């Protein structure tokens, strides 16, 4: 695993974390909060897991593969939920989650 590959995965995690946080805040401002309940919950959880994954890779943790596997699951769940909603912030979050899931899937396979 090269430093560039680590950095690409870290960048994808941080981008996803930011997209999830934007979606979370934007969803709280929407009229129909009940419809976005699962989206809001998954945004927060995914953002935290992505941030943790980025930190773990930065530290060179011994558990990178396992943490990245968890990040893949969180990102896939968040992408599936956000993808159901037509809001721009939800669609942007879903896309960032899919990219992060792919980067973490590759990292987990080789870490």
Short mmCIF file of C-alpha atoms in Angstrom, two decimals:
data_model
loop_
_atom_site.label_atom_id
_atom_site.label_comp_id
_atom_site.label_asym_id
_atom_site.label_seq_id
_atom_site.Cartn_x
_atom_site.Cartn_y
_atom_site.Cartn_z
CA UNK A 1 0.00 0.00 0.00
CA UNK A 2 1.53 3.26 -1.07
CA UNK A 3 1.20 6.55 0.77
CA UNK A 4 -0.75 7.90 -2.22
CA UNK A 5 -3.31 5.08 -1.92
CA UNK A 6 -3.72 5.79 1.80
CA UNK A 7 -4.14 9.48 1.05
CA UNK A 8 -6.79 8.81 -1.61
CA UNK A 9 -8.81 6.76 0.87
CA UNK A 10 -8.35 9.34 3.63
CA UNK A 11 -9.47 12.07 1.22
CA UNK A 12 -12.55 10.05 0.22
CA UNK A 13 -13.44 9.53 3.89
CA UNK A 14 -13.06 13.22 4.70
CA UNK A 15 -15.07 14.24 1.63
CA UNK A 16 -17.81 11.82 2.64
CA UNK A 17 -17.75 13.04 6.24
CA UNK A 18 -18.23 16.60 5.01
CA UNK A 19 -21.02 15.64 2.60
CA UNK A 20 -22.82 13.73 5.37
CA UNK A 21 -22.52 16.70 7.72
CA UNK A 22 -23.90 19.06 5.06
CA UNK A 23 -26.77 16.67 4.38
CA UNK A 24 -27.47 16.34 8.10
CA UNK A 25 -27.65 20.10 8.65
CA UNK A 26 -29.58 20.70 5.42
CA UNK A 27 -32.08 17.93 6.23
CA UNK A 28 -32.83 19.50 9.60
CA UNK A 29 -33.94 22.63 7.71
CA UNK A 30 -36.36 20.74 5.45
CA UNK A 31 -40.11 20.94 5.97
CA UNK A 32 -40.81 17.20 6.29
CA UNK A 33 -38.40 16.02 9.00
CA UNK A 34 -40.27 12.76 9.55
CA UNK A 35 -39.58 11.70 5.96
CA UNK A 36 -35.85 12.39 6.49
CA UNK A 37 -35.53 10.79 9.94
CA UNK A 38 -33.46 7.80 8.77
CA UNK A 39 -31.40 10.00 6.46
CA UNK A 40 -30.53 12.35 9.34
CA UNK A 41 -29.61 9.46 11.65
CA UNK A 42 -27.44 7.74 9.05
CA UNK A 43 -25.77 11.02 8.04
CA UNK A 44 -24.51 11.53 11.60
CA UNK A 45 -23.37 7.95 12.05
CA UNK A 46 -21.67 7.76 8.66
CA UNK A 47 -19.89 11.08 9.21
CA UNK A 48 -18.50 9.88 12.53
CA UNK A 49 -17.36 6.53 11.12
CA UNK A 50 -15.72 8.21 8.10
CA UNK A 51 -13.89 10.61 10.39
CA UNK A 52 -12.74 7.74 12.58
CA UNK A 53 -11.54 5.79 9.54
CA UNK A 54 -9.54 8.77 8.29
CA UNK A 55 -7.95 9.18 11.72
CA UNK A 56 -7.13 5.47 11.95
CA UNK A 57 -5.40 5.52 8.57
CA UNK A 58 -3.49 8.67 9.51
CA UNK A 59 -2.27 6.94 12.68
CA UNK A 60 -1.38 3.73 10.85
CA UNK A 61 -3.73 1.69 13.03
CA UNK A 62 -3.43 -2.09 13.14
CA UNK A 63 -7.20 -2.26 12.56
CA UNK A 64 -7.44 -0.36 9.27
CA UNK A 65 -8.98 -3.30 7.38
CA UNK A 66 -11.71 -3.81 9.97
CA UNK A 67 -12.41 -0.09 10.32
CA UNK A 68 -12.60 0.32 6.55
CA UNK A 69 -15.01 -2.63 6.35
CA UNK A 70 -17.25 -0.87 8.88
CA UNK A 71 -16.94 2.34 6.88
CA UNK A 72 -18.06 0.50 3.73
CA UNK A 73 -21.20 -0.74 5.55
CA UNK A 74 -22.01 2.70 6.93
CA UNK A 75 -21.45 4.40 3.58
CA UNK A 76 -23.55 1.88 1.68
CA UNK A 77 -26.42 2.25 4.16
CA UNK A 78 -26.22 6.04 4.03
CA UNK A 79 -26.01 6.09 0.22
CA UNK A 80 -29.04 3.82 -0.05
CA UNK A 81 -31.12 6.03 2.26
CA UNK A 82 -29.98 9.39 0.88
CA UNK A 83 -30.44 8.10 -2.66
CA UNK A 84 -34.19 7.78 -1.96
CA UNK A 85 -34.55 11.55 -1.57
CA UNK A 86 -34.49 14.13 -4.37
CA UNK A 87 -32.87 16.93 -2.36
CA UNK A 88 -29.55 18.07 -3.83
CA UNK A 89 -27.80 17.60 -0.49
CA UNK A 90 -29.07 14.01 -0.27
CA UNK A 91 -27.94 13.19 -3.81
CA UNK A 92 -24.50 14.74 -3.19
CA UNK A 93 -24.18 12.77 0.04
CA UNK A 94 -25.17 9.51 -1.65
CA UNK A 95 -22.53 10.06 -4.34
CA UNK A 96 -19.80 10.84 -1.78
CA UNK A 97 -20.81 7.76 0.21
CA UNK A 98 -20.55 5.53 -2.86
CA UNK A 99 -17.06 6.87 -3.64
CA UNK A 100 -15.94 6.43 -0.05
CA UNK A 101 -17.33 2.89 0.10
CA UNK A 102 -15.32 1.97 -3.00
CA UNK A 103 -12.11 3.51 -1.65
CA UNK A 104 -12.54 1.79 1.71
CA UNK A 105 -13.40 -1.53 0.05
CA UNK A 106 -10.05 -1.38 -1.79
CA UNK A 107 -8.22 -0.37 1.38
CA UNK A 108 -9.77 -3.20 3.41
CA UNK A 109 -8.72 -5.71 0.76
CA UNK A 110 -5.05 -4.75 0.90
CA UNK A 111 -4.54 -3.42 4.45
#
